[in-house]
Amino acid sequence: MTTDPADTGMLRQTNRSLPIALLRARETLMEPVRIMLSKSQISEQKWRVLRVVSESGPMEQTSIARTACLLLPSLTRIIHALERDGLLERNVASTDRRKSIVTVTEKGRALIREHSAQSNQIFDDLEAQFGAEKLNTLLDLLEELQQVKI
Amino acid sequence: MTTDPADTGMLRQTNRSLPIALLRARETLMEPVRIMLSKSQISEQKWRVLRVVSESGPMEQTSIARTACLLLPSLTRIIHALERDGLLERNVASTDRRKSIVTVTEKGRALIREHSAQSNQIFDDLEAQFGAEKLNTLLDLLEELQQVKI
DNA sequence: GCAATATTGTTGACAAGTTAATGATTATAG
DNA sequence: CTATAATCATTAACTTGTCAACAATATTGC
């Protein structure tokens, strides 16, 4: 009796499934971050948006969406919530009134500062335990995977 | 002027962020699968559940959740929808009446057969373009990452 | 200048993710 | 045996993901 998928017409087994492996890796990785952020009522997504805008400076929403890996409808809602909580500001772009330029407020920067040490600690621990070289290999492979045209 | 995070007190830059790299890789990978499944009104999550139960045989929901990387509340809704559409069946376990045992119906198996060739094709193409060896390295690294205790 | 087209962001509707709380049932401690 | 605790699945409430449709504004081609 064989279990070769080619013989049975079955699907590739899920035990070495790349999509699920990516999901699981994310769970492992983000769990401590989510626990940290839950103390400030900040979701993983809001944290991504705050960090991206903080690092790049004032940005339009399409750029934020691309960088933070969010779709525009989600981003719209997240930014409205962050604006409501006083962590971001939006201003209509002078050159193109369709665009709104998003900026981190001082309150937003304070929140980022408040968590940055612990956030860095988490990823430093990861790097220490997993190994800097393996981490780099993994990042390279993941970037290369994004280039594959399926 | 330096941009070294150690000097500025800023966060690790997002341009080499592992969490976002994992997200992007998943997007690349799942886009063609989602397009394929959309023709049958099947979400990526429903597809995962169908495949997992199909491969493992009758299962209780806690096991499905663990294997398919879903939380129980999401799984409950997904299974109810799949049951409504006649793709799965649920039966109370004889040994433990808290548990319900989930089975794929013939209609469910037909749907899986209908898409299995194309699904395999997608991942065969990926393997061909990305390289089997790199794919294995990537899977190994991702599995190892899940073992890291942060 | 003006109609057709594209871009930017928003909204609506619904599925799925997340946390907390809740029955129902089973296991365990005393 | 019984009270307590643990497990399985569901529900509730809210956020986010996803697709389609939509205004508002810019751009392009004529």
PDB file of N, CA and C in Angstrom, chain B residues 70-139:
ATOM      1  N   LEU B  70      -6.455  27.391  13.100  1.00  0.00           N
ATOM      2  CA  LEU B  70      -7.618  28.259  13.283  1.00  0.00           C
ATOM      3  C   LEU B  70      -8.000  28.236  14.754  1.00  0.00           C
ATOM      4  N   LEU B  71      -8.595  29.331  15.244  1.00  0.00           N
ATOM      5  CA  LEU B  71      -9.130  29.324  16.596  1.00  0.00           C
ATOM      6  C   LEU B  71     -10.524  28.717  16.567  1.00  0.00           C
ATOM      7  N   LEU B  72     -10.921  28.146  17.719  1.00  0.00           N
ATOM      8  CA  LEU B  72     -12.193  27.424  17.768  1.00  0.00           C
ATOM      9  C   LEU B  72     -13.399  28.271  17.362  1.00  0.00           C
ATOM     10  N   PRO B  73     -13.501  29.541  17.796  1.00  0.00           N
ATOM     11  CA  PRO B  73     -14.672  30.307  17.360  1.00  0.00           C
ATOM     12  C   PRO B  73     -14.768  30.444  15.843  1.00  0.00           C
ATOM     13  N   SER B  74     -13.636  30.669  15.181  1.00  0.00           N
ATOM     14  CA  SER B  74     -13.659  30.739  13.723  1.00  0.00           C
ATOM     15  C   SER B  74     -14.046  29.391  13.146  1.00  0.00           C
ATOM     16  N   LEU B  75     -13.450  28.340  13.689  1.00  0.00           N
ATOM     17  CA  LEU B  75     -13.711  27.007  13.161  1.00  0.00           C
ATOM     18  C   LEU B  75     -15.186  26.636  13.294  1.00  0.00           C
ATOM     19  N   THR B  76     -15.773  26.964  14.434  1.00  0.00           N
ATOM     20  CA  THR B  76     -17.198  26.685  14.635  1.00  0.00           C
ATOM     21  C   THR B  76     -18.021  27.257  13.493  1.00  0.00           C
ATOM     22  N   ARG B  77     -17.790  28.527  13.186  1.00  0.00           N
ATOM     23  CA  ARG B  77     -18.572  29.157  12.115  1.00  0.00           C
ATOM     24  C   ARG B  77     -18.287  28.525  10.760  1.00  0.00           C
ATOM     25  N   ILE B  78     -17.015  28.256  10.497  1.00  0.00           N
ATOM     26  CA  ILE B  78     -16.646  27.683   9.207  1.00  0.00           C
ATOM     27  C   ILE B  78     -17.281  26.313   9.031  1.00  0.00           C
ATOM     28  N   ILE B  79     -17.222  25.504  10.090  1.00  0.00           N
ATOM     29  CA  ILE B  79     -17.786  24.158   9.999  1.00  0.00           C
ATOM     30  C   ILE B  79     -19.298  24.212   9.838  1.00  0.00           C
ATOM     31  N   HIS B  80     -19.944  25.143  10.537  1.00  0.00           N
ATOM     32  CA  HIS B  80     -21.395  25.279  10.363  1.00  0.00           C
ATOM     33  C   HIS B  80     -21.735  25.634   8.917  1.00  0.00           C
ATOM     34  N   ALA B  81     -20.926  26.522   8.327  1.00  0.00           N
ATOM     35  CA  ALA B  81     -21.183  26.910   6.935  1.00  0.00           C
ATOM     36  C   ALA B  81     -20.951  25.730   5.994  1.00  0.00           C
ATOM     37  N   LEU B  82     -19.883  24.986   6.241  1.00  0.00           N
ATOM     38  CA  LEU B  82     -19.584  23.832   5.377  1.00  0.00           C
ATOM     39  C   LEU B  82     -20.644  22.753   5.532  1.00  0.00           C
ATOM     40  N   GLU B  83     -21.162  22.626   6.761  1.00  0.00           N
ATOM     41  CA  GLU B  83     -22.217  21.652   7.001  1.00  0.00           C
ATOM     42  C   GLU B  83     -23.494  22.079   6.274  1.00  0.00           C
ATOM     43  N   ARG B  84     -23.812  23.366   6.364  1.00  0.00           N
ATOM     44  CA  ARG B  84     -24.974  23.901   5.681  1.00  0.00           C
ATOM     45  C   ARG B  84     -24.908  23.643   4.178  1.00  0.00           C
ATOM     46  N   ASP B  85     -23.678  23.753   3.621  1.00  0.00           N
ATOM     47  CA  ASP B  85     -23.506  23.545   2.186  1.00  0.00           C
ATOM     48  C   ASP B  85     -23.331  22.070   1.821  1.00  0.00           C
ATOM     49  N   GLY B  86     -23.454  21.197   2.817  1.00  0.00           N
ATOM     50  CA  GLY B  86     -23.410  19.760   2.525  1.00  0.00           C
ATOM     51  C   GLY B  86     -22.030  19.215   2.238  1.00  0.00           C
ATOM     52  N   LEU B  87     -20.982  19.944   2.645  1.00  0.00           N
ATOM     53  CA  LEU B  87     -19.623  19.473   2.362  1.00  0.00           C
ATOM     54  C   LEU B  87     -19.025  18.693   3.536  1.00  0.00           C
ATOM     55  N   LEU B  88     -19.573  18.925   4.730  1.00  0.00           N
ATOM     56  CA  LEU B  88     -19.136  18.213   5.929  1.00  0.00           C
ATOM     57  C   LEU B  88     -20.348  17.684   6.673  1.00  0.00           C
ATOM     58  N   GLU B  89     -20.102  16.702   7.560  1.00  0.00           N
ATOM     59  CA  GLU B  89     -21.124  16.214   8.485  1.00  0.00           C
ATOM     60  C   GLU B  89     -20.560  16.222   9.892  1.00  0.00           C
ATOM     61  N   ARG B  90     -21.422  16.448  10.870  1.00  0.00           N
ATOM     62  CA  ARG B  90     -21.007  16.390  12.268  1.00  0.00           C
ATOM     63  C   ARG B  90     -21.824  15.353  12.998  1.00  0.00           C
ATOM     64  N   ASN B  91     -21.165  14.585  13.876  1.00  0.00           N
ATOM     65  CA  ASN B  91     -21.868  13.628  14.708  1.00  0.00           C
ATOM     66  C   ASN B  91     -21.289  13.661  16.110  1.00  0.00           C
ATOM     67  N   VAL B  92     -22.173  13.607  17.108  1.00  0.00           N
ATOM     68  CA  VAL B  92     -21.714  13.594  18.488  1.00  0.00           C
ATOM     69  C   VAL B  92     -20.907  12.321  18.721  1.00  0.00           C
ATOM     70  N   ALA B  93     -19.749  12.460  19.369  1.00  0.00           N
ATOM     71  CA  ALA B  93     -18.896  11.305  19.663  1.00  0.00           C
ATOM     72  C   ALA B  93     -19.586  10.404  20.670  1.00  0.00           C
ATOM     73  N   SER B  94     -19.505   9.100  20.435  1.00  0.00           N
ATOM     74  CA  SER B  94     -20.200   8.157  21.324  1.00  0.00           C
ATOM     75  C   SER B  94     -19.519   8.090  22.691  1.00  0.00           C
ATOM     76  N   THR B  95     -18.201   8.271  22.684  1.00  0.00           N
ATOM     77  CA  THR B  95     -17.460   8.124  23.940  1.00  0.00           C
ATOM     78  C   THR B  95     -17.479   9.384  24.793  1.00  0.00           C
ATOM     79  N   ASP B  96     -17.747  10.521  24.174  1.00  0.00           N
ATOM     80  CA  ASP B  96     -17.699  11.789  24.899  1.00  0.00           C
ATOM     81  C   ASP B  96     -18.657  12.753  24.230  1.00  0.00           C
ATOM     82  N   ARG B  97     -19.764  12.985  24.876  1.00  0.00           N
ATOM     83  CA  ARG B  97     -20.824  13.741  24.209  1.00  0.00           C
ATOM     84  C   ARG B  97     -20.548  15.229  24.101  1.00  0.00           C
ATOM     85  N   ARG B  98     -19.402  15.692  24.640  1.00  0.00           N
ATOM     86  CA  ARG B  98     -19.023  17.078  24.391  1.00  0.00           C
ATOM     87  C   ARG B  98     -18.455  17.242  22.982  1.00  0.00           C
ATOM     88  N   LYS B  99     -17.835  16.180  22.524  1.00  0.00           N
ATOM     89  CA  LYS B  99     -17.135  16.253  21.231  1.00  0.00           C
ATOM     90  C   LYS B  99     -18.079  16.006  20.067  1.00  0.00           C
ATOM     91  N   SER B 100     -17.809  16.673  18.949  1.00  0.00           N
ATOM     92  CA  SER B 100     -18.495  16.293  17.718  1.00  0.00           C
ATOM     93  C   SER B 100     -17.427  15.887  16.700  1.00  0.00           C
ATOM     94  N   ILE B 101     -17.723  14.804  16.010  1.00  0.00           N
ATOM     95  CA  ILE B 101     -16.783  14.245  15.047  1.00  0.00           C
ATOM     96  C   ILE B 101     -17.181  14.724  13.654  1.00  0.00           C
ATOM     97  N   VAL B 102     -16.210  15.304  12.961  1.00  0.00           N
ATOM     98  CA  VAL B 102     -16.469  15.906  11.662  1.00  0.00           C
ATOM     99  C   VAL B 102     -15.984  14.981  10.549  1.00  0.00           C
ATOM    100  N   THR B 103     -16.801  14.821   9.510  1.00  0.00           N
ATOM    101  CA  THR B 103     -16.475  13.966   8.371  1.00  0.00           C
ATOM    102  C   THR B 103     -16.745  14.726   7.080  1.00  0.00           C
ATOM    103  N   VAL B 104     -15.951  14.439   6.049  1.00  0.00           N
ATOM    104  CA  VAL B 104     -16.195  15.023   4.740  1.00  0.00           C
ATOM    105  C   VAL B 104     -17.242  14.185   4.016  1.00  0.00           C
ATOM    106  N   THR B 105     -18.233  14.843   3.444  1.00  0.00           N
ATOM    107  CA  THR B 105     -19.259  14.124   2.680  1.00  0.00           C
ATOM    108  C   THR B 105     -18.750  13.820   1.271  1.00  0.00           C
ATOM    109  N   GLU B 106     -19.529  13.042   0.529  1.00  0.00           N
ATOM    110  CA  GLU B 106     -19.140  12.752  -0.846  1.00  0.00           C
ATOM    111  C   GLU B 106     -19.082  14.045  -1.665  1.00  0.00           C
ATOM    112  N   LYS B 107     -20.047  14.939  -1.410  1.00  0.00           N
ATOM    113  CA  LYS B 107     -20.021  16.236  -2.096  1.00  0.00           C
ATOM    114  C   LYS B 107     -18.745  17.006  -1.785  1.00  0.00           C
ATOM    115  N   GLY B 108     -18.315  16.911  -0.524  1.00  0.00           N
ATOM    116  CA  GLY B 108     -17.070  17.570  -0.137  1.00  0.00           C
ATOM    117  C   GLY B 108     -15.879  16.958  -0.840  1.00  0.00           C
ATOM    118  N   ARG B 109     -15.855  15.619  -0.898  1.00  0.00           N
ATOM    119  CA  ARG B 109     -14.735  14.955  -1.578  1.00  0.00           C
ATOM    120  C   ARG B 109     -14.725  15.303  -3.056  1.00  0.00           C
ATOM    121  N   ALA B 110     -15.906  15.433  -3.635  1.00  0.00           N
ATOM    122  CA  ALA B 110     -15.979  15.805  -5.062  1.00  0.00           C
ATOM    123  C   ALA B 110     -15.372  17.187  -5.275  1.00  0.00           C
ATOM    124  N   LEU B 111     -15.709  18.111  -4.370  1.00  0.00           N
ATOM    125  CA  LEU B 111     -15.154  19.464  -4.496  1.00  0.00           C
ATOM    126  C   LEU B 111     -13.639  19.447  -4.373  1.00  0.00           C
ATOM    127  N   ILE B 112     -13.135  18.628  -3.458  1.00  0.00           N
ATOM    128  CA  ILE B 112     -11.681  18.543  -3.297  1.00  0.00           C
ATOM    129  C   ILE B 112     -11.050  17.981  -4.567  1.00  0.00           C
ATOM    130  N   ARG B 113     -11.646  16.902  -5.091  1.00  0.00           N
ATOM    131  CA  ARG B 113     -11.108  16.321  -6.337  1.00  0.00           C
ATOM    132  C   ARG B 113     -11.086  17.350  -7.459  1.00  0.00           C
ATOM    133  N   GLU B 114     -12.173  18.130  -7.503  1.00  0.00           N
ATOM    134  CA  GLU B 114     -12.324  19.114  -8.575  1.00  0.00           C
ATOM    135  C   GLU B 114     -11.163  20.119  -8.608  1.00  0.00           C
ATOM    136  N   HIS B 115     -10.610  20.423  -7.418  1.00  0.00           N
ATOM    137  CA  HIS B 115      -9.574  21.453  -7.357  1.00  0.00           C
ATOM    138  C   HIS B 115      -8.180  20.890  -7.104  1.00  0.00           C
ATOM    139  N   SER B 116      -8.071  19.600  -6.832  1.00  0.00           N
ATOM    140  CA  SER B 116      -6.783  19.091  -6.369  1.00  0.00           C
ATOM    141  C   SER B 116      -5.713  19.191  -7.447  1.00  0.00           C
ATOM    142  N   ALA B 117      -6.079  18.931  -8.694  1.00  0.00           N
ATOM    143  CA  ALA B 117      -5.078  18.977  -9.765  1.00  0.00           C
ATOM    144  C   ALA B 117      -4.477  20.375  -9.856  1.00  0.00           C
ATOM    145  N   GLN B 118      -5.359  21.381  -9.894  1.00  0.00           N
ATOM    146  CA  GLN B 118      -4.868  22.748 -10.031  1.00  0.00           C
ATOM    147  C   GLN B 118      -4.079  23.191  -8.796  1.00  0.00           C
ATOM    148  N   SER B 119      -4.551  22.747  -7.620  1.00  0.00           N
ATOM    149  CA  SER B 119      -3.849  23.087  -6.388  1.00  0.00           C
ATOM    150  C   SER B 119      -2.438  22.505  -6.404  1.00  0.00           C
ATOM    151  N   ASN B 120      -2.340  21.237  -6.791  1.00  0.00           N
ATOM    152  CA  ASN B 120      -1.015  20.630  -6.884  1.00  0.00           C
ATOM    153  C   ASN B 120      -0.155  21.333  -7.918  1.00  0.00           C
ATOM    154  N   GLN B 121      -0.779  21.725  -9.013  1.00  0.00           N
ATOM    155  CA  GLN B 121      -0.043  22.407 -10.087  1.00  0.00           C
ATOM    156  C   GLN B 121       0.599  23.688  -9.572  1.00  0.00           C
ATOM    157  N   ILE B 122      -0.174  24.436  -8.784  1.00  0.00           N
ATOM    158  CA  ILE B 122       0.339  25.698  -8.249  1.00  0.00           C
ATOM    159  C   ILE B 122       1.597  25.464  -7.426  1.00  0.00           C
ATOM    160  N   PHE B 123       1.540  24.436  -6.563  1.00  0.00           N
ATOM    161  CA  PHE B 123       2.692  24.225  -5.692  1.00  0.00           C
ATOM    162  C   PHE B 123       3.829  23.510  -6.412  1.00  0.00           C
ATOM    163  N   ASP B 124       3.503  22.775  -7.461  1.00  0.00           N
ATOM    164  CA  ASP B 124       4.566  22.214  -8.297  1.00  0.00           C
ATOM    165  C   ASP B 124       5.297  23.324  -9.031  1.00  0.00           C
ATOM    166  N   ASP B 125       4.539  24.283  -9.540  1.00  0.00           N
ATOM    167  CA  ASP B 125       5.161  25.426 -10.215  1.00  0.00           C
ATOM    168  C   ASP B 125       6.065  26.189  -9.263  1.00  0.00           C
ATOM    169  N   LEU B 126       5.530  26.391  -8.048  1.00  0.00           N
ATOM    170  CA  LEU B 126       6.331  27.077  -7.042  1.00  0.00           C
ATOM    171  C   LEU B 126       7.642  26.339  -6.820  1.00  0.00           C
ATOM    172  N   GLU B 127       7.551  25.027  -6.633  1.00  0.00           N
ATOM    173  CA  GLU B 127       8.739  24.225  -6.360  1.00  0.00           C
ATOM    174  C   GLU B 127       9.717  24.305  -7.534  1.00  0.00           C
ATOM    175  N   ALA B 128       9.154  24.279  -8.740  1.00  0.00           N
ATOM    176  CA  ALA B 128      10.008  24.318  -9.931  1.00  0.00           C
ATOM    177  C   ALA B 128      10.742  25.651 -10.028  1.00  0.00           C
ATOM    178  N   GLN B 129      10.027  26.734  -9.773  1.00  0.00           N
ATOM    179  CA  GLN B 129      10.641  28.054  -9.937  1.00  0.00           C
ATOM    180  C   GLN B 129      11.533  28.430  -8.769  1.00  0.00           C
ATOM    181  N   PHE B 130      11.089  28.030  -7.579  1.00  0.00           N
ATOM    182  CA  PHE B 130      11.822  28.449  -6.385  1.00  0.00           C
ATOM    183  C   PHE B 130      12.970  27.488  -6.099  1.00  0.00           C
ATOM    184  N   GLY B 131      12.780  26.242  -6.467  1.00  0.00           N
ATOM    185  CA  GLY B 131      13.795  25.226  -6.207  1.00  0.00           C
ATOM    186  C   GLY B 131      13.409  24.356  -5.028  1.00  0.00           C
ATOM    187  N   ALA B 132      13.452  23.052  -5.240  1.00  0.00           N
ATOM    188  CA  ALA B 132      13.019  22.110  -4.201  1.00  0.00           C
ATOM    189  C   ALA B 132      13.895  22.221  -2.959  1.00  0.00           C
ATOM    190  N   GLU B 133      15.170  22.433  -3.194  1.00  0.00           N
ATOM    191  CA  GLU B 133      16.094  22.472  -2.055  1.00  0.00           C
ATOM    192  C   GLU B 133      15.830  23.697  -1.184  1.00  0.00           C
ATOM    193  N   LYS B 134      15.642  24.834  -1.840  1.00  0.00           N
ATOM    194  CA  LYS B 134      15.367  26.060  -1.079  1.00  0.00           C
ATOM    195  C   LYS B 134      14.041  25.956  -0.350  1.00  0.00           C
ATOM    196  N   LEU B 135      13.072  25.326  -1.029  1.00  0.00           N
ATOM    197  CA  LEU B 135      11.767  25.160  -0.397  1.00  0.00           C
ATOM    198  C   LEU B 135      11.891  24.334   0.875  1.00  0.00           C
ATOM    199  N   ASN B 136      12.705  23.277   0.809  1.00  0.00           N
ATOM    200  CA  ASN B 136      12.912  22.448   1.992  1.00  0.00           C
ATOM    201  C   ASN B 136      13.631  23.206   3.096  1.00  0.00           C
ATOM    202  N   THR B 137      14.638  23.977   2.705  1.00  0.00           N
ATOM    203  CA  THR B 137      15.347  24.798   3.691  1.00  0.00           C
ATOM    204  C   THR B 137      14.377  25.745   4.375  1.00  0.00           C
ATOM    205  N   LEU B 138      13.536  26.374   3.556  1.00  0.00           N
ATOM    206  CA  LEU B 138      12.564  27.323   4.103  1.00  0.00           C
ATOM    207  C   LEU B 138      11.619  26.638   5.085  1.00  0.00           C
ATOM    208  N   LEU B 139      11.112  25.478   4.688  1.00  0.00           N
ATOM    209  CA  LEU B 139      10.197  24.754   5.574  1.00  0.00           C
ATOM    210  C   LEU B 139      10.902  24.346   6.867  1.00  0.00           C
TER     211      LEU B 139
END
